[in-house]
Amino acid sequence: MELSLKKLSQGHLKPNNVTFQYGTAGFRMKASLLDYVVFTTGILAALRSKYLQGKTIGIMITASHNPPEDNGVKLVDPMGEMLAQTWEAHATTLANTSSIEALIDEIIKIVDLFEIDLKTQSSVFIARDSRESGPALLKSTIDGLNVFDSAIRDFGLLTTPQLHYLVRAGNSNGSFGHPSSEGYYAKLSIAFKQIYKINGLNNKISIIVDAANGIGAPKVQELIHDNILEYFDHFLVVNNNIENPRLLNYNCGADFVKTNQKLPENIPNPEPFNLYCSFDGDADRIVFYYITEEKHFQLLDGDKISTLLASYFIKLIKLTGLDLSVGVVQTAYANGASTKYLSEVLKVPVECTPTGVKHLHHVAQNFDIGIYFEANGHGTVLFSDNLLNKVSPTSSNLSIKTLYYLTELINQTVGDAISDCLTILLILKLLDNGPNEWNSNYQDLPNKLLKVIVNDRNLFKTTNAERTLVQPKGLQMKIDEKVNQYPNGRSFVRASGTEDAVRVYAEAATKDDSIALADQVAELVKEFS
Ligand code: G16
């Protein structure tokens, strides 16, 4: 190991004066700083696979919603889930070693701690999004993987959820699907067609997808054009230019639409009540929206998605006659009106976790149907083994059959914009709802999300699922004083795990109040930083 490490590490040096942290979704920062991080992450992926008796681990090189000059890397565990949190610290430690000797020491510590048999061959699937920095970072990651004996499959350009699917499929001997892009398209499109057909749907579907000029553009086109185009009377992908990496997430995409609460660029002649959706740069998030007759923009974000899913699944379960639990998991960003609607109208249990799919995912596993969505559009539905044992494509009960195919259509490994998009489009047809009916379930409290740039975001520490600041001391009290001045006011502050910024969220009874509260809390953040 030492010899190959010394040889392969040439050219991969830790930059001075930077501390790396495996954050909300892996490492993420300016791409120019990441070379050493991807090299050490490659090493850790190989070790993790060896530790898990050669099971396949995934490496995704992406910075998702971040600007084009950023990049990042994250690891995917064998079931397609995010890296086990206990290993995040090891990823951080390896990335912060500042000499080859220190790196060797840390590797030996990990090998000893987990009693890893280095003779076990590791298996790693790797993919990247469309960023310009991707190919060079891929090469450095592979150098890291080659420090040990690793079987590497490079899948080239993929959406993040495709890689999560592939990793799980690769570890499941075919029971989850074929480990290829074709296998992914086949699984989703077969389920989509079956739900459409067995339920006797005949109205075709219309959707315009804003793909954030990211990798979701060619992938959703491939899936729909090659497999299910006959079910659409209008399907168009805009912001589909992945040839020019500068355009990624620029004035378009799920993060832009959610944050600015307006249409992205390049929607041709927006028509009232037409349904639109936006993916982010690696297609693991989706938000929907439409405009009214008066041309008012209406956002159908992650909260609206999870409430639609919850109300649909409650109805479906009744029809199946099965005894199954449904629960929803949200974060502090969930609009207060959505939480109220879920618990008081739909009467489903609602849990709140810190930001990050890894947190929501685990809590959602406590239900037979665990729906988790962050307000920003990142989420999916998990189905328990108990449920999977009760549903079948050959059941004589249409609802049980439909439920079975939904478990196939929904990507249970992670939030997946393409899979979520197809699911929501079908559910709207099954409920015979348009965007306006969907939106009328409850009315969002006006809200505002701001980003504040501070010298050191690590000064901001939270508790209570990120709803209360414990540091800097005294700031939470000041925030509470402001919040109390506004009817239905709520606000919280947390450090972003993917951007060098502190996020401020505020909601209140009126738009003006939510903006004023967010601005005042942002001022407090600046004062205390
Ligand atoms: C990532 C995470 C999400 C999180 C988002 C923003 O999304 O996967 O769970 O909500 O970052 O996180 P933060 O507020 O900590 O910056 P994505 O779509 O960028 O991978």
PDB file of N, CA and C and ligand atoms in Angstrom, residues 23-26 28 62-66 74 82 131 160 249 254-255 280-286 331 333 354-360 372 374-379 414 449 457 466 494-503, ligand 1:
ATOM      1  N   GLY A  23     -19.795  17.433   4.726  1.00  0.00           N
ATOM      2  CA  GLY A  23     -20.952  18.186   5.233  1.00  0.00           C
ATOM      3  C   GLY A  23     -22.294  17.586   4.872  1.00  0.00           C
ATOM      4  N   THR A  24     -23.288  18.454   4.664  1.00  0.00           N
ATOM      5  CA  THR A  24     -24.666  18.021   4.398  1.00  0.00           C
ATOM      6  C   THR A  24     -24.717  16.952   3.313  1.00  0.00           C
ATOM      7  N   ALA A  25     -23.933  17.159   2.279  1.00  0.00           N
ATOM      8  CA  ALA A  25     -23.968  16.201   1.159  1.00  0.00           C
ATOM      9  C   ALA A  25     -22.538  15.948   0.674  1.00  0.00           C
ATOM     10  N   GLY A  26     -21.677  15.558   1.594  1.00  0.00           N
ATOM     11  CA  GLY A  26     -20.289  15.262   1.227  1.00  0.00           C
ATOM     12  C   GLY A  26     -19.431  16.513   1.265  1.00  0.00           C
ATOM     13  N   ARG A  28     -17.946  19.818  -0.483  1.00  0.00           N
ATOM     14  CA  ARG A  28     -18.402  20.703  -1.550  1.00  0.00           C
ATOM     15  C   ARG A  28     -17.733  22.063  -1.405  1.00  0.00           C
ATOM     16  N   THR A  62     -20.121  15.744  -7.818  1.00  0.00           N
ATOM     17  CA  THR A  62     -21.164  16.733  -8.142  1.00  0.00           C
ATOM     18  C   THR A  62     -21.189  17.821  -7.093  1.00  0.00           C
ATOM     19  N   ALA A  63     -21.647  18.999  -7.510  1.00  0.00           N
ATOM     20  CA  ALA A  63     -21.969  20.027  -6.514  1.00  0.00           C
ATOM     21  C   ALA A  63     -23.409  20.453  -6.700  1.00  0.00           C
ATOM     22  N   SER A  64     -24.207  19.575  -7.311  1.00  0.00           N
ATOM     23  CA  SER A  64     -25.665  19.710  -7.324  1.00  0.00           C
ATOM     24  C   SER A  64     -26.155  21.122  -7.651  1.00  0.00           C
ATOM     25  N   HIS A  65     -26.718  21.834  -6.645  1.00  0.00           N
ATOM     26  CA  HIS A  65     -27.320  23.140  -6.926  1.00  0.00           C
ATOM     27  C   HIS A  65     -26.288  24.272  -6.927  1.00  0.00           C
ATOM     28  N   ASN A  66     -25.050  23.981  -6.552  1.00  0.00           N
ATOM     29  CA  ASN A  66     -24.053  25.062  -6.417  1.00  0.00           C
ATOM     30  C   ASN A  66     -23.662  25.638  -7.786  1.00  0.00           C
ATOM     31  N   LYS A  74     -19.301  12.832  -2.979  1.00  0.00           N
ATOM     32  CA  LYS A  74     -19.943  12.143  -1.856  1.00  0.00           C
ATOM     33  C   LYS A  74     -19.968  10.652  -2.117  1.00  0.00           C
ATOM     34  N   MET A  82     -26.945   7.356   1.633  1.00  0.00           N
ATOM     35  CA  MET A  82     -25.750   8.174   1.879  1.00  0.00           C
ATOM     36  C   MET A  82     -24.776   7.402   2.772  1.00  0.00           C
ATOM     37  N   ARG A 131     -20.206  19.204 -14.824  1.00  0.00           N
ATOM     38  CA  ARG A 131     -19.296  20.331 -14.568  1.00  0.00           C
ATOM     39  C   ARG A 131     -17.957  20.180 -15.303  1.00  0.00           C
ATOM     40  N   THR A 160     -27.285  12.229 -10.002  1.00  0.00           N
ATOM     41  CA  THR A 160     -26.928  11.623  -8.708  1.00  0.00           C
ATOM     42  C   THR A 160     -27.847  10.437  -8.378  1.00  0.00           C
ATOM     43  N   ASN A 249     -27.300  25.809 -13.527  1.00  0.00           N
ATOM     44  CA  ASN A 249     -28.026  26.433 -12.398  1.00  0.00           C
ATOM     45  C   ASN A 249     -28.131  27.958 -12.511  1.00  0.00           C
ATOM     46  N   ALA A 254     -34.134  24.217  -9.751  1.00  0.00           N
ATOM     47  CA  ALA A 254     -35.000  24.140  -8.573  1.00  0.00           C
ATOM     48  C   ALA A 254     -34.605  25.145  -7.486  1.00  0.00           C
ATOM     49  N   ASP A 255     -33.308  25.322  -7.254  1.00  0.00           N
ATOM     50  CA  ASP A 255     -32.877  26.218  -6.187  1.00  0.00           C
ATOM     51  C   ASP A 255     -33.224  27.671  -6.533  1.00  0.00           C
ATOM     52  N   ASP A 280     -32.629  20.383 -10.213  1.00  0.00           N
ATOM     53  CA  ASP A 280     -31.370  21.087  -9.959  1.00  0.00           C
ATOM     54  C   ASP A 280     -30.273  20.441 -10.813  1.00  0.00           C
ATOM     55  N   GLY A 281     -29.023  20.902 -10.609  1.00  0.00           N
ATOM     56  CA  GLY A 281     -27.934  20.539 -11.515  1.00  0.00           C
ATOM     57  C   GLY A 281     -27.656  19.057 -11.659  1.00  0.00           C
ATOM     58  N   ASP A 282     -27.951  18.252 -10.637  1.00  0.00           N
ATOM     59  CA  ASP A 282     -27.709  16.810 -10.751  1.00  0.00           C
ATOM     60  C   ASP A 282     -29.011  16.014 -10.618  1.00  0.00           C
ATOM     61  N   ALA A 283     -30.126  16.737 -10.729  1.00  0.00           N
ATOM     62  CA  ALA A 283     -31.467  16.118 -10.800  1.00  0.00           C
ATOM     63  C   ALA A 283     -31.805  15.263  -9.573  1.00  0.00           C
ATOM     64  N   ASP A 284     -31.431  15.776  -8.388  1.00  0.00           N
ATOM     65  CA  ASP A 284     -31.924  15.086  -7.191  1.00  0.00           C
ATOM     66  C   ASP A 284     -32.967  15.923  -6.460  1.00  0.00           C
ATOM     67  N   ARG A 285     -33.345  17.054  -7.042  1.00  0.00           N
ATOM     68  CA  ARG A 285     -34.413  17.866  -6.452  1.00  0.00           C
ATOM     69  C   ARG A 285     -35.399  18.254  -7.538  1.00  0.00           C
ATOM     70  N   ILE A 286     -36.622  18.488  -7.138  1.00  0.00           N
ATOM     71  CA  ILE A 286     -37.627  18.974  -8.088  1.00  0.00           C
ATOM     72  C   ILE A 286     -38.608  19.894  -7.371  1.00  0.00           C
ATOM     73  N   THR A 331     -38.091  19.184   7.458  1.00  0.00           N
ATOM     74  CA  THR A 331     -37.052  19.900   8.206  1.00  0.00           C
ATOM     75  C   THR A 331     -37.636  21.236   8.672  1.00  0.00           C
ATOM     76  N   TYR A 333     -37.275  23.999   7.519  1.00  0.00           N
ATOM     77  CA  TYR A 333     -37.679  24.842   6.388  1.00  0.00           C
ATOM     78  C   TYR A 333     -39.114  24.585   5.942  1.00  0.00           C
ATOM     79  N   PRO A 354     -32.827  17.559  11.253  1.00  0.00           N
ATOM     80  CA  PRO A 354     -31.934  18.557  10.660  1.00  0.00           C
ATOM     81  C   PRO A 354     -31.897  18.410   9.129  1.00  0.00           C
ATOM     82  N   THR A 355     -31.444  19.454   8.461  1.00  0.00           N
ATOM     83  CA  THR A 355     -31.298  19.454   7.000  1.00  0.00           C
ATOM     84  C   THR A 355     -30.371  18.334   6.543  1.00  0.00           C
ATOM     85  N   GLY A 356     -30.655  17.786   5.394  1.00  0.00           N
ATOM     86  CA  GLY A 356     -29.787  16.731   4.838  1.00  0.00           C
ATOM     87  C   GLY A 356     -30.583  15.455   4.696  1.00  0.00           C
ATOM     88  N   VAL A 357     -30.580  14.965   3.462  1.00  0.00           N
ATOM     89  CA  VAL A 357     -31.364  13.778   3.154  1.00  0.00           C
ATOM     90  C   VAL A 357     -31.035  12.624   4.097  1.00  0.00           C
ATOM     91  N   LYS A 358     -29.742  12.547   4.479  1.00  0.00           N
ATOM     92  CA  LYS A 358     -29.338  11.424   5.342  1.00  0.00           C
ATOM     93  C   LYS A 358     -30.156  11.397   6.635  1.00  0.00           C
ATOM     94  N   HIS A 359     -30.503  12.583   7.161  1.00  0.00           N
ATOM     95  CA  HIS A 359     -31.269  12.627   8.407  1.00  0.00           C
ATOM     96  C   HIS A 359     -32.722  12.235   8.174  1.00  0.00           C
ATOM     97  N   LEU A 360     -33.306  12.786   7.119  1.00  0.00           N
ATOM     98  CA  LEU A 360     -34.724  12.518   6.860  1.00  0.00           C
ATOM     99  C   LEU A 360     -34.939  11.046   6.513  1.00  0.00           C
ATOM    100  N   TYR A 372     -40.578  11.576   2.794  1.00  0.00           N
ATOM    101  CA  TYR A 372     -39.729  12.674   3.290  1.00  0.00           C
ATOM    102  C   TYR A 372     -39.416  13.642   2.176  1.00  0.00           C
ATOM    103  N   GLU A 374     -37.617  17.717   1.764  1.00  0.00           N
ATOM    104  CA  GLU A 374     -37.201  19.035   2.213  1.00  0.00           C
ATOM    105  C   GLU A 374     -37.990  20.032   1.367  1.00  0.00           C
ATOM    106  N   ALA A 375     -38.244  21.224   1.929  1.00  0.00           N
ATOM    107  CA  ALA A 375     -39.028  22.214   1.185  1.00  0.00           C
ATOM    108  C   ALA A 375     -38.371  22.532  -0.157  1.00  0.00           C
ATOM    109  N   ASN A 376     -37.044  22.397  -0.227  1.00  0.00           N
ATOM    110  CA  ASN A 376     -36.339  22.716  -1.480  1.00  0.00           C
ATOM    111  C   ASN A 376     -36.550  21.667  -2.577  1.00  0.00           C
ATOM    112  N   GLY A 377     -37.327  20.648  -2.308  1.00  0.00           N
ATOM    113  CA  GLY A 377     -37.681  19.694  -3.363  1.00  0.00           C
ATOM    114  C   GLY A 377     -36.895  18.401  -3.346  1.00  0.00           C
ATOM    115  N   HIS A 378     -36.128  18.193  -2.292  1.00  0.00           N
ATOM    116  CA  HIS A 378     -35.305  16.988  -2.210  1.00  0.00           C
ATOM    117  C   HIS A 378     -36.047  15.942  -1.389  1.00  0.00           C
ATOM    118  N   GLY A 379     -36.447  14.849  -1.997  1.00  0.00           N
ATOM    119  CA  GLY A 379     -37.134  13.844  -1.193  1.00  0.00           C
ATOM    120  C   GLY A 379     -37.649  12.671  -1.990  1.00  0.00           C
ATOM    121  N   VAL A 414     -32.927   7.567  -2.818  1.00  0.00           N
ATOM    122  CA  VAL A 414     -32.644   8.986  -2.563  1.00  0.00           C
ATOM    123  C   VAL A 414     -33.648   9.813  -3.362  1.00  0.00           C
ATOM    124  N   LEU A 449     -36.278  33.302   2.314  1.00  0.00           N
ATOM    125  CA  LEU A 449     -35.019  32.616   2.618  1.00  0.00           C
ATOM    126  C   LEU A 449     -33.875  33.519   2.168  1.00  0.00           C
ATOM    127  N   ARG A 457     -18.767  30.666   9.206  1.00  0.00           N
ATOM    128  CA  ARG A 457     -20.124  30.122   9.422  1.00  0.00           C
ATOM    129  C   ARG A 457     -20.133  29.081  10.545  1.00  0.00           C
ATOM    130  N   GLU A 466     -32.222  22.071  14.320  1.00  0.00           N
ATOM    131  CA  GLU A 466     -31.760  23.328  13.713  1.00  0.00           C
ATOM    132  C   GLU A 466     -32.691  24.508  13.931  1.00  0.00           C
ATOM    133  N   ARG A 494     -29.183  28.931  10.400  1.00  0.00           N
ATOM    134  CA  ARG A 494     -28.251  27.792  10.467  1.00  0.00           C
ATOM    135  C   ARG A 494     -27.144  27.973   9.431  1.00  0.00           C
ATOM    136  N   ALA A 495     -26.002  27.366   9.713  1.00  0.00           N
ATOM    137  CA  ALA A 495     -24.899  27.416   8.746  1.00  0.00           C
ATOM    138  C   ALA A 495     -25.195  26.413   7.642  1.00  0.00           C
ATOM    139  N   SER A 496     -25.000  26.819   6.400  1.00  0.00           N
ATOM    140  CA  SER A 496     -25.166  25.886   5.283  1.00  0.00           C
ATOM    141  C   SER A 496     -24.079  24.813   5.345  1.00  0.00           C
ATOM    142  N   GLY A 497     -24.422  23.617   4.938  1.00  0.00           N
ATOM    143  CA  GLY A 497     -23.420  22.559   4.850  1.00  0.00           C
ATOM    144  C   GLY A 497     -22.893  22.390   3.439  1.00  0.00           C
ATOM    145  N   THR A 498     -23.386  23.194   2.503  1.00  0.00           N
ATOM    146  CA  THR A 498     -22.928  23.039   1.111  1.00  0.00           C
ATOM    147  C   THR A 498     -22.367  24.322   0.527  1.00  0.00           C
ATOM    148  N   GLU A 499     -22.619  25.452   1.185  1.00  0.00           N
ATOM    149  CA  GLU A 499     -22.124  26.730   0.676  1.00  0.00           C
ATOM    150  C   GLU A 499     -21.501  27.491   1.838  1.00  0.00           C
ATOM    151  N   ASP A 500     -20.585  28.405   1.520  1.00  0.00           N
ATOM    152  CA  ASP A 500     -19.931  29.160   2.584  1.00  0.00           C
ATOM    153  C   ASP A 500     -20.833  30.328   2.989  1.00  0.00           C
ATOM    154  N   ALA A 501     -21.906  30.014   3.692  1.00  0.00           N
ATOM    155  CA  ALA A 501     -22.890  31.033   4.032  1.00  0.00           C
ATOM    156  C   ALA A 501     -23.734  30.560   5.197  1.00  0.00           C
ATOM    157  N   VAL A 502     -24.440  31.530   5.788  1.00  0.00           N
ATOM    158  CA  VAL A 502     -25.417  31.206   6.833  1.00  0.00           C
ATOM    159  C   VAL A 502     -26.795  31.450   6.228  1.00  0.00           C
ATOM    160  N   ARG A 503     -27.726  30.529   6.462  1.00  0.00           N
ATOM    161  CA  ARG A 503     -29.066  30.698   5.886  1.00  0.00           C
ATOM    162  C   ARG A 503     -30.011  31.246   6.953  1.00  0.00           C
TER     163      ARG A 503
HETATM  164  C1  G16 B   1     -27.941  19.275  -0.507  1.00  0.00           C
HETATM  165  C2  G16 B   1     -28.509  18.255   0.437  1.00  0.00           C
HETATM  166  C3  G16 B   1     -29.902  18.681   0.854  1.00  0.00           C
HETATM  167  C4  G16 B   1     -29.858  20.096   1.435  1.00  0.00           C
HETATM  168  C5  G16 B   1     -29.161  21.066   0.487  1.00  0.00           C
HETATM  169  C6  G16 B   1     -28.904  22.404   1.116  1.00  0.00           C
HETATM  170  O1  G16 B   1     -28.763  19.347  -1.631  1.00  0.00           O
HETATM  171  O2  G16 B   1     -28.535  17.013  -0.195  1.00  0.00           O
HETATM  172  O3  G16 B   1     -30.362  17.762   1.796  1.00  0.00           O
HETATM  173  O4  G16 B   1     -31.146  20.563   1.673  1.00  0.00           O
HETATM  174  O5  G16 B   1     -27.904  20.536   0.107  1.00  0.00           O
HETATM  175  O6  G16 B   1     -28.141  22.183   2.276  1.00  0.00           O
HETATM  176  P1  G16 B   1     -27.468  23.336   3.108  1.00  0.00           P
HETATM  177  O7  G16 B   1     -28.599  24.246   3.497  1.00  0.00           O
HETATM  178  O8  G16 B   1     -26.809  22.665   4.256  1.00  0.00           O
HETATM  179  O9  G16 B   1     -26.530  24.062   2.183  1.00  0.00           O
HETATM  180  P2  G16 B   1     -28.166  19.310  -3.099  1.00  0.00           P
HETATM  181  O10 G16 B   1     -29.364  19.263  -3.972  1.00  0.00           O
HETATM  182  O11 G16 B   1     -27.345  20.549  -3.260  1.00  0.00           O
HETATM  183  O12 G16 B   1     -27.334  18.053  -3.099  1.00  0.00           O
END
